[in-house]
Coordinates of C-alpha atoms and ligand atoms in Angstrom, one line a residue:
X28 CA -238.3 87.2 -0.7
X29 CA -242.1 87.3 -0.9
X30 CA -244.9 87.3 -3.7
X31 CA -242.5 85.8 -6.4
X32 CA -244.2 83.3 -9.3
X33 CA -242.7 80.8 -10.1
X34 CA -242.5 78.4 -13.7
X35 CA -241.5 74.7 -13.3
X36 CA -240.1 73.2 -16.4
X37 CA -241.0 69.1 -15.5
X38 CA -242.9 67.0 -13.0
X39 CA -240.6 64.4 -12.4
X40 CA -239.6 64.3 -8.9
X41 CA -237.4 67.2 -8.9
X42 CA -240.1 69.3 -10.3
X43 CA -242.9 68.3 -8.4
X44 CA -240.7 68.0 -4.6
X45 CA -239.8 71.5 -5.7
X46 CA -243.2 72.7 -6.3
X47 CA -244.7 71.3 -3.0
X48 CA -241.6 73.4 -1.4
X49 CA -242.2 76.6 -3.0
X50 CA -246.2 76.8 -2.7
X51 CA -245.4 75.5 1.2
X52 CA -243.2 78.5 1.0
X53 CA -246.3 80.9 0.0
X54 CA -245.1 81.4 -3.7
X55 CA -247.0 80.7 -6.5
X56 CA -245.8 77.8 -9.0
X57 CA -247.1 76.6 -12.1
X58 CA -245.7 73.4 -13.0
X59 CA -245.3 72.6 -17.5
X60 CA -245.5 68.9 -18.4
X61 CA -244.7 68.2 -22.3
X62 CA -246.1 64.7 -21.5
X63 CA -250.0 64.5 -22.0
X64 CA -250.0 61.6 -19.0
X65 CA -247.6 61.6 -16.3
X66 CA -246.5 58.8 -16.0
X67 CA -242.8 57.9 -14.3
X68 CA -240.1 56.5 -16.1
X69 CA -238.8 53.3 -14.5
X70 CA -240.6 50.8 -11.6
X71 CA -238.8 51.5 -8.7
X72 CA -236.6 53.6 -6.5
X73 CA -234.5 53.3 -3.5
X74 CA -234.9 56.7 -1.6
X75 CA -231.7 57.1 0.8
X76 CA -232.8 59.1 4.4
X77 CA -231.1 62.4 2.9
X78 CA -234.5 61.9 -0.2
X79 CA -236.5 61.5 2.4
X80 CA -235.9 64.0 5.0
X81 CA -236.3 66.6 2.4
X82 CA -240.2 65.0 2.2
X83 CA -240.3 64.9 6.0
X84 CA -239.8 68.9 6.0
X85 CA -242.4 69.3 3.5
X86 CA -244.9 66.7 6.1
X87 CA -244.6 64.2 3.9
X88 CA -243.3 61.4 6.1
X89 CA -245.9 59.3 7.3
X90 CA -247.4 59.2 4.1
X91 CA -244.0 58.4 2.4
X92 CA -243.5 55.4 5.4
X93 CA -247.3 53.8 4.1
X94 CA -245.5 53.3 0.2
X95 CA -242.3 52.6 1.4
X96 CA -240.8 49.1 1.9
X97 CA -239.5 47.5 5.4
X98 CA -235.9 47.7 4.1
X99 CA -234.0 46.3 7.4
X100 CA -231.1 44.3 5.5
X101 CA -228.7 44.5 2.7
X102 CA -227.3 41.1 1.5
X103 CA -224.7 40.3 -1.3
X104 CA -224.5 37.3 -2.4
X105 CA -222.1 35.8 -5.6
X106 CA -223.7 34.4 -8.8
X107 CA -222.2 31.1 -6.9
X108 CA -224.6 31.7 -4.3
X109 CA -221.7 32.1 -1.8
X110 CA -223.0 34.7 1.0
X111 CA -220.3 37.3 0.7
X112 CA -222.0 40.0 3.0
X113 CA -225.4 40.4 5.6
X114 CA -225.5 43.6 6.8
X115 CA -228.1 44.8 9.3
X116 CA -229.0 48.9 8.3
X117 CA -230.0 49.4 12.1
X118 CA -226.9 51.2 12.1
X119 CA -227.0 53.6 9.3
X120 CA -230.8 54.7 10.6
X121 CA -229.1 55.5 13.8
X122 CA -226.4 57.2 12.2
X123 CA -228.4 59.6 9.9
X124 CA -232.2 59.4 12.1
X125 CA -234.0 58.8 8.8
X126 CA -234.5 55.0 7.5
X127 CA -234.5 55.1 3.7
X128 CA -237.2 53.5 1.7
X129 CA -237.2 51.8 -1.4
X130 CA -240.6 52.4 -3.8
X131 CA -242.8 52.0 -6.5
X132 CA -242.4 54.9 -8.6
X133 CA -245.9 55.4 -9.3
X134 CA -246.7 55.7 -5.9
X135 CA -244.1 58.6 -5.3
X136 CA -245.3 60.1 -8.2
X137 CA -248.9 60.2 -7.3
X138 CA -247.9 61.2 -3.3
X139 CA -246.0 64.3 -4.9
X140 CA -248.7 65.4 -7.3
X141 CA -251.6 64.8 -4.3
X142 CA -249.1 67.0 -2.0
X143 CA -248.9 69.7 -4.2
X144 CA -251.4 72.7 -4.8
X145 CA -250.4 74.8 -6.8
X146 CA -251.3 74.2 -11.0
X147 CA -249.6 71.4 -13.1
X148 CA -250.7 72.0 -16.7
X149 CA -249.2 69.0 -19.3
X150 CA -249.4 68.7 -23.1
X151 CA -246.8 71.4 -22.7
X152 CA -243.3 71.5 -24.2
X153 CA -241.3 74.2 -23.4
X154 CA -238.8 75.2 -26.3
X155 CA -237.1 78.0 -25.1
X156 CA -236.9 81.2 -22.5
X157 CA -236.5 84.8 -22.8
X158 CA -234.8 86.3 -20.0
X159 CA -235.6 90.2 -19.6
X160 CA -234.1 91.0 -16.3
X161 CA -237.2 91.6 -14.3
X162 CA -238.8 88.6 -14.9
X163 CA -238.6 85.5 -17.4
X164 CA -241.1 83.6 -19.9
X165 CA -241.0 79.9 -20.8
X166 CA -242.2 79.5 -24.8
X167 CA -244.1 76.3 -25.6
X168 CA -243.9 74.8 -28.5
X169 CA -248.1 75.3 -28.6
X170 CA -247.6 79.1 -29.1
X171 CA -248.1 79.9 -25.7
X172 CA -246.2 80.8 -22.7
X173 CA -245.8 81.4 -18.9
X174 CA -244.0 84.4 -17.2
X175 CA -242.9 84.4 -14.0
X176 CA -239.8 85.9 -11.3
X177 CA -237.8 82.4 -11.9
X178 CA -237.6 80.0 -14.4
X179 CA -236.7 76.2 -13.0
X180 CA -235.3 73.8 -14.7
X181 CA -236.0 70.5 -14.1
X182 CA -236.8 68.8 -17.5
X183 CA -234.5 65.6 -16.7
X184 CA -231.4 64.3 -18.3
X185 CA -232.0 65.5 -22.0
X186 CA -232.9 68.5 -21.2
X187 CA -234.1 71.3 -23.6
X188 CA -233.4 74.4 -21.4
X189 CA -230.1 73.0 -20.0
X190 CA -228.1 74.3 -23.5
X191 CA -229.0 77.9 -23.4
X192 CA -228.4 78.4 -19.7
X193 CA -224.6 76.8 -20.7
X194 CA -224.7 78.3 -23.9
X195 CA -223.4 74.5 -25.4
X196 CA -225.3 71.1 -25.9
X197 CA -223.9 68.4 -23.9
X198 CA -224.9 64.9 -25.0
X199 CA -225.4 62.3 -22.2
X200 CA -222.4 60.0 -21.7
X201 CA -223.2 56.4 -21.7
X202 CA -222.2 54.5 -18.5
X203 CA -221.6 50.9 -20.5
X204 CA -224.3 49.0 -18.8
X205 CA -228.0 48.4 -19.6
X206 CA -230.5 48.1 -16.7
X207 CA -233.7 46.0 -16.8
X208 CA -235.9 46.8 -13.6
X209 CA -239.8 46.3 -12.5
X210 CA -242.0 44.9 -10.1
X211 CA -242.9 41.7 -8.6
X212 CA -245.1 40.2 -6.3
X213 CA -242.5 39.9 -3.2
X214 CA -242.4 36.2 -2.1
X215 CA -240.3 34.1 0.0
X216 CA -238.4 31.7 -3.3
X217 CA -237.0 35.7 -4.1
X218 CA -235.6 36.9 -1.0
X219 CA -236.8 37.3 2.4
X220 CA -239.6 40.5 2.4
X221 CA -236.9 42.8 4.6
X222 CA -234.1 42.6 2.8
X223 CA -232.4 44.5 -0.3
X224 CA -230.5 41.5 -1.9
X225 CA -227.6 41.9 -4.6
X226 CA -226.3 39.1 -6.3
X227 CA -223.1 40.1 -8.3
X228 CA -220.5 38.5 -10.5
X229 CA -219.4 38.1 -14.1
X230 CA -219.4 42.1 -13.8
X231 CA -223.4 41.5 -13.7
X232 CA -225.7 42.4 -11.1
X233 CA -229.2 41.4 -10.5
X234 CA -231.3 42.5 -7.0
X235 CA -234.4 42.7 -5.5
X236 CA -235.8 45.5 -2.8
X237 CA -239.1 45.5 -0.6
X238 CA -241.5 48.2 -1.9
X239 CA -244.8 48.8 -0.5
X240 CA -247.6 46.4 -1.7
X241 CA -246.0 43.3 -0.5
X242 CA -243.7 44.1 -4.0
X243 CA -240.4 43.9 -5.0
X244 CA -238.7 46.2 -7.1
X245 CA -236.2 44.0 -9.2
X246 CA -233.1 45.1 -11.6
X247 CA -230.5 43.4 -13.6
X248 CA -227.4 45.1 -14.5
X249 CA -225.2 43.8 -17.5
X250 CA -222.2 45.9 -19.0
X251 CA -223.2 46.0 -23.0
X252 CA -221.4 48.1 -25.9
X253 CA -224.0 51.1 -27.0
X254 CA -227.1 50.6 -29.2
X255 CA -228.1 47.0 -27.9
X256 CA -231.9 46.8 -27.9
X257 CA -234.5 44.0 -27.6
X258 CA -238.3 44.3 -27.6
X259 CA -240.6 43.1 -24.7
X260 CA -241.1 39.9 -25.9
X261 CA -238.2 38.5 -26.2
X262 CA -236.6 40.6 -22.6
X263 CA -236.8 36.9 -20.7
X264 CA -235.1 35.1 -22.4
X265 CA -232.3 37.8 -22.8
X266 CA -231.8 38.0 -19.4
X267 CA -232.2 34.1 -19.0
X268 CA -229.2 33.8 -21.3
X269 CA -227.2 36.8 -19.1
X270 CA -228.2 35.5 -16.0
X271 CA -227.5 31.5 -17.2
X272 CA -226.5 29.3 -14.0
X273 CA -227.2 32.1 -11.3
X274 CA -228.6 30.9 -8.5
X275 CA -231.9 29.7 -8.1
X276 CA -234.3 33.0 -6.4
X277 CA -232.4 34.4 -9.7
X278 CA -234.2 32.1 -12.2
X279 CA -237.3 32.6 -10.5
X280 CA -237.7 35.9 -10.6
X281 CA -236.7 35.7 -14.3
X282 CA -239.5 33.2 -15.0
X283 CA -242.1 35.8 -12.5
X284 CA -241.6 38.7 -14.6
X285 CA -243.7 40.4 -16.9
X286 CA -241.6 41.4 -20.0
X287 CA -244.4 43.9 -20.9
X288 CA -243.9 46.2 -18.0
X289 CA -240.2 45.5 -17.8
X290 CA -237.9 48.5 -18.5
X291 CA -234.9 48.2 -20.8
X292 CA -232.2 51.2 -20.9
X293 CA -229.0 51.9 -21.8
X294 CA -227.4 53.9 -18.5
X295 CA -226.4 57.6 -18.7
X296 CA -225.1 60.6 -16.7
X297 CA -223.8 64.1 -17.3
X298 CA -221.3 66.9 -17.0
X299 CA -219.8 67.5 -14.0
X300 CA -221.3 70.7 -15.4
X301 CA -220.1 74.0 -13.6
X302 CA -223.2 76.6 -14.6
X303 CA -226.3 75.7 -12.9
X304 CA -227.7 78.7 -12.8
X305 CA -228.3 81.8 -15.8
X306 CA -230.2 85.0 -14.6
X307 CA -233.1 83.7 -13.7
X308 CA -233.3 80.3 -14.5
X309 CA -231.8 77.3 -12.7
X310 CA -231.0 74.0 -13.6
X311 CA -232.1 71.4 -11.3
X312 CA -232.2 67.6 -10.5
X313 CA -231.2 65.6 -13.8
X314 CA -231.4 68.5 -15.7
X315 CA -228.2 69.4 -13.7
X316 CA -226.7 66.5 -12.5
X317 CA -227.7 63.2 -13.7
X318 CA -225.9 60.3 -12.1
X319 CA -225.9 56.8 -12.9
X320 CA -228.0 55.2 -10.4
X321 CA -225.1 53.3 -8.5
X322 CA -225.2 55.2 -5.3
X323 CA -229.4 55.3 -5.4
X324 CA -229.2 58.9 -5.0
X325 CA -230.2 60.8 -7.9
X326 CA -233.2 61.6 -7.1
X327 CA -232.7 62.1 -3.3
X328 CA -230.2 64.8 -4.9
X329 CA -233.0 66.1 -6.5
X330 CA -234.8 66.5 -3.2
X331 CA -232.3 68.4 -1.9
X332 CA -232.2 70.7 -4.7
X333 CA -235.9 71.3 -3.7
X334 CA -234.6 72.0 0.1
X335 CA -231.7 74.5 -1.2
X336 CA -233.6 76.4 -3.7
X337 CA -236.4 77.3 -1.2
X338 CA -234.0 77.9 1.5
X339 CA -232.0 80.6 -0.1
X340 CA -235.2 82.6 -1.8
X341 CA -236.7 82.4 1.7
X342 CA -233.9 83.3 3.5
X343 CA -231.9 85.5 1.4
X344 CA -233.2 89.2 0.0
X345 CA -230.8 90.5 -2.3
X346 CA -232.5 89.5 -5.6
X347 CA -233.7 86.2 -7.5
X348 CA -230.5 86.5 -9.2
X349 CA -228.4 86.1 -6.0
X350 CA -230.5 83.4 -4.2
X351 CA -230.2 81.5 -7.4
X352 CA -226.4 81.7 -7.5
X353 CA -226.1 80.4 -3.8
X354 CA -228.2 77.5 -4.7
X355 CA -225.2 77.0 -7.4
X356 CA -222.6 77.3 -5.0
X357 CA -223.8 74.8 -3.0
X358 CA -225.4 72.2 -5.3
X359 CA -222.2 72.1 -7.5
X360 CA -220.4 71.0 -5.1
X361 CA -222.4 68.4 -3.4
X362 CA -223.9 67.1 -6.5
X363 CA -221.1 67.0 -9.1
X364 CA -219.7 64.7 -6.5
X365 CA -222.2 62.8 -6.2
X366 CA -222.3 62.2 -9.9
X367 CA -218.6 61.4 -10.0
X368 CA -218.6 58.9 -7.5
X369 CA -221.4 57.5 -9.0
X370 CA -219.8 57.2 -11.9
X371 CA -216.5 55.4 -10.3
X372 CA -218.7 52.8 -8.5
X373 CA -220.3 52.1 -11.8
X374 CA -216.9 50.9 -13.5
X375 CA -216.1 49.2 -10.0
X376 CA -219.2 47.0 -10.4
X377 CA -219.5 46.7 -14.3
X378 CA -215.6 45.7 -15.2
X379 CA -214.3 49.0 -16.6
X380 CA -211.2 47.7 -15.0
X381 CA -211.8 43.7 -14.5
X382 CA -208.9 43.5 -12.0
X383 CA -211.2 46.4 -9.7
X384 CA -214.3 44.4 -9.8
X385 CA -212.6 41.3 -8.7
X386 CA -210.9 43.3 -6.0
X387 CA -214.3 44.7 -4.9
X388 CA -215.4 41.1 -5.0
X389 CA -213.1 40.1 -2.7
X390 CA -213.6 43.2 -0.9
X391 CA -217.3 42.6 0.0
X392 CA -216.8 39.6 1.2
X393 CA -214.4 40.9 3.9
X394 CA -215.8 44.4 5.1
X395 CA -217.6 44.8 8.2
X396 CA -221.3 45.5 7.9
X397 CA -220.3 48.4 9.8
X398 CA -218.3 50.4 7.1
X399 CA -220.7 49.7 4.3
X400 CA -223.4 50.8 6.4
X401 CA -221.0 54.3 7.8
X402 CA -220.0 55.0 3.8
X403 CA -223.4 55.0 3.1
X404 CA -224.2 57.3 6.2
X405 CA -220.8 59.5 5.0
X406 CA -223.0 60.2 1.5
X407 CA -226.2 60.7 3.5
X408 CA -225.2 63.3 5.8
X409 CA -223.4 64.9 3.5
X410 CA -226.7 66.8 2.2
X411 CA -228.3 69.5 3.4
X412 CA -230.6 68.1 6.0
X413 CA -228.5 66.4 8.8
Ligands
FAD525 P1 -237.2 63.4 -14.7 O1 -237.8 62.5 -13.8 O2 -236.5 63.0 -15.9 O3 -238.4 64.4 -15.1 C1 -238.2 65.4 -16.1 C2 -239.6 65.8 -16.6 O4 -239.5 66.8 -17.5 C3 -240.4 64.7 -17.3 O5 -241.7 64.5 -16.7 C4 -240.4 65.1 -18.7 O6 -241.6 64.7 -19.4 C5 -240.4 66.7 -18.6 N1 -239.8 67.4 -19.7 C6 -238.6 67.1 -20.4 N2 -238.4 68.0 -21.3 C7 -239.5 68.9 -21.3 C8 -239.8 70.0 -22.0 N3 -239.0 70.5 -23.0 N4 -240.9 70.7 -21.7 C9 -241.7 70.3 -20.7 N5 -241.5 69.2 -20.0 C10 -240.3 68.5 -20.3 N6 -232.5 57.9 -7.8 C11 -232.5 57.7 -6.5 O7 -232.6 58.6 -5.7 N7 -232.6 56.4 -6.0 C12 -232.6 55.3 -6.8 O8 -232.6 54.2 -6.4 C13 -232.5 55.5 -8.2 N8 -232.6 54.5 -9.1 C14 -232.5 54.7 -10.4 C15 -232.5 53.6 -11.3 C16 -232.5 53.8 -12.6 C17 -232.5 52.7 -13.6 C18 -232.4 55.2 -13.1 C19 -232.4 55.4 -14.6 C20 -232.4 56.3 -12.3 C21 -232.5 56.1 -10.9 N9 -232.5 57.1 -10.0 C22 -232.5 56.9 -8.7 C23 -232.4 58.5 -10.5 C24 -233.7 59.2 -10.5 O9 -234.7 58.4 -11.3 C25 -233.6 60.6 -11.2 O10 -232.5 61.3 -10.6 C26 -234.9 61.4 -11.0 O11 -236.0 60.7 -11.5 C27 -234.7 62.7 -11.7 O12 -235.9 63.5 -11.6 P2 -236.1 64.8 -12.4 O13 -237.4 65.4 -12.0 O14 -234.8 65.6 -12.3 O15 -236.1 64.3 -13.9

C-alpha cells in the first residue's frame, strides 16, 4: 500500500525503530511523545543479533557497531567465586551472522531519533482513539489530535491505548525480583573489557556487560516481595547488605557506583495477550508483549515488530485492516513465547522453585559452551530476519 499516514503512540525503541521503518518505507509518520524530554528508562541494554538485524535493514549497522560493546565472552561465575562456565560467543555469531551488542541506552536512543525523519512532537499524551473506518485519530489530553490511515501503539508496558484495543485493563504482573542497573567506567578489578560476566547464587544475580565508551552496563538482581523501595542515597549500601561476602570485582563495582543515576525497579511483564490488533490500531512492542528482561530480548522483539509491521503494509494490498491482522498472526506467536519463556527463566534464576535454581546451578556448571551459545541462537533465529 502507498501514501498511507501514519500516528506513533511512543518513542521508546519500538516507536522510534518503527518510524525509521515506515518513513524508509515512503509513508509518512508522526511520532506523539507524553514526555516533554526523551529520555530512556534504564542504563543499558543487551541487543541480541535478531534486535540488530532489524537496524541493519534499516542501514543502521555500522553506526549501531560504533555504540556497541566488544561482547566476545559470557562467563558465570558463583557468589563463591567458583568459575562454573566460559563460554566463547564465536559460535552463536556464526550461527545467526549478526554479533549482538550490549549498550548504553541513551546512545540507542539518540541513534534512533538521528535515523529518523519524519516528525516527533512530545509534551503529548494521548488519551484515547476514535476509529471511523477510513481512517483513525489519536486525542491528546492538550485538546488536540492527529488523524492518520493507522494508529500504532507503542506506549510501553502501561499502556493507555492497550485497554480499548482489548476492550479490558490488564495490570502488569510482578515477576518477584527488583533490578538495580547503570553504568560504570569498565576497568580491569570488574571484569575483563570483552566479556558479559554473571555471578549467581543465593537466587541473586549481579553482572556486568561491555558497552561503548570503555563502559560497563552493570545489574543486580534480587527476588523481593512487592512494594520494597529505597531512595538513591541509601541504594549502596542495600545492595552491599544483598550482595554481603560476594566476591571481590562484586564489592568493587558496588563501591564504583553512583547511587544517583542507579535505577531501582520492581520487574514486570504482561498477558500472553491474544488481540494485538483492533481496526486500525495495533499494539506493539511492550505495549503488546512485555517480558521480563531474562532472555534480553524485549526490545529486539520490538524491532522485529518494526520489520513485520512494514513488511506486510508494503507487501500486502488488501486493506490496513488486513496487513494489520497479519502482523497479529505472526507477532502473537513469536512474542507471546518469548514472554513466556521469559517468564520461566525468571523463576529458574530467582528461586520460584528453590530446588530449580539449585538444579540450574548445577546445570551451568556442566553444559557445554556450545548449547548455551545454540539455545541462544534457537531464540535468535527464531525471528523474522534469519
Ligand atoms: P517504552 O520504551 O516503554 O516506550 C514507551 C513510550 O511511550 C515512552 O517514551 C512513554 O513516554 C510513551 N508513552 C506512554 N504512554 C503514553 C501516552 N499515553 N501518550 C504518549 N506517549 C506515551 N530488552 C532487550 O532487548 N535487551 C535487554 O537486554 C533488555 N534489558 C532490559 C532490562 C530491564 C531492567 C528492563 C526493565 C527491560 C529490558 N529490556 C531489554 C526490555 C526493553 O527495555 C523494552 O522491551 C523496550 O524498551 C520496549 O520499548 P517500547 O518502545 O515498546 O516501550
Amino acid at each position: 500500500m502507498y501514501d498511507l499516514k501514519i500516528v506513533i503512540i511512543g518513542a521508546g525503541i519500538g516507536g522510534l525503530t518503527t518510524g525509521i521503518a515506515l518513513t524508509k518505507a515512503g509513508y509518512q509518520v508522526e511520532i506523539y511523545d507524553r514526555v516533554k524530554e526523551l529520555r530512556p528508562a534504564g542504563a543499558g541494554i543487551s541487543l541480541w543479533s535478531n534486535g540488530v538485524k532489524v537496524l541493519n535493514k534499516l542501514g543502521l549497522g555500522d553506526k549501531m557497531a560504533a555504540i556497541g560493546g566488544q561482547m566476545n565472552r559470557m562467563q558465570y561465575r558463583s557468589c563463591k567465586d567458583e568459575l562454573l562456565n566460559d563460554i566463547s560467543l564465536q559460535p552463536l555469531i556464526a550461527e545467526v551472522g549478526q554479533r549482538p551488542y550490549p549498550v548504553a541506552r541513551t546512545d540507542l536512543q539518540q541513534m534512533l531519533l538521528e535515523a529518523f525523519t519524519g516528525t516527533v512532537k512530545l509534551g503529548s499524551k494521548c488519551v484515547g482513539f476514535e476509529d471511523v473506518g477510513d481512517s483513525v485519530t489519536a486525542i491528546f489530553e492538550d485538546g488536540n489530535s492527529a488523524t492518520g490511515d493507522l494508529l500504532i501503539a507503542a506506549d510501553g508496558v502501561r499502556s493507555t491505548l492497550r485497554a480499548y484495543i482489548l476492550g479490558t485493563e490488564i495490570e502488569p504482573r510482578y515477576a518477584g525480583y527488583v533490578n538495580w542497573n547503570g553504568l560504570v567506567k569498565a576497568s580491569e578489578d570488574l571484569a575483563p573489557k570483552n566479556t558479559w560476566i554473571i555471578y549467581v547464587g543465593e537466587h541473586k544475580r549481579a553482572s556486568m556487560m561491555p558497552v561503548g565508551g570503555d563502559r560497563f552496563y552493570f545489574f543486580f538482581d534480587v527476588p523481593l516481595p512487592k512494594g520494597t523501595s529505597t531512595p538513591p542515597e541509601a541504594r549502596q549500601q542495600e545492595l552491599a547488605n544483598f550482595f554481603q561476602g560476594w566476591p571481590q570485582p562484586v564489592q568493587n563495582l558496588i563501591k564504583q557506583i553512583n547511587p544517583f543515576e542507579t535505577n531501582r525497579l520492581e520487574i514486570h511483564d504482561i498477558g500472553p495477550i491474544d488481540t494485538f490488533v483492533r481496526g486500525r490500531v495495533a499494539l506493539l512492542g511492550d505495549a503488546a508483549h512485555s517480558t521480563t528482561p531474562d532472555l534480553g530480548q524485549g526490545g529486539c522483539q520490538a524491532m522485529e515488530d518494526a520489520e513485520v509491521l512494514t513488511r506486510y503494509l508494503l507487501t500486502t494490498n488488501i486493506s490496513v485492516e488486513d496487513a494489520l491482522k497479519r502482523y497479529e498472526r505472526e507477532r502473537k506467536e513469536r512474542a507471546n513465547a518469548i514472554v513466556l519463556k521469559a517468564r520461566k527463566r525468571a523463576d529458574q534464576i530467582h528461586g520460584k522453585e528453590p530446588e530449580i535454581t539449585e538444579q540450574w546451578y548445577q546445570q551451568l556448571r556442566q553444559e557445554s559452551p556450545l548449547d548455551v551459545t545454540n539455545a541462544i541462537s534457537k531464540t535468535i533465529l527464531g525471528g523474522p530476519l534469519r
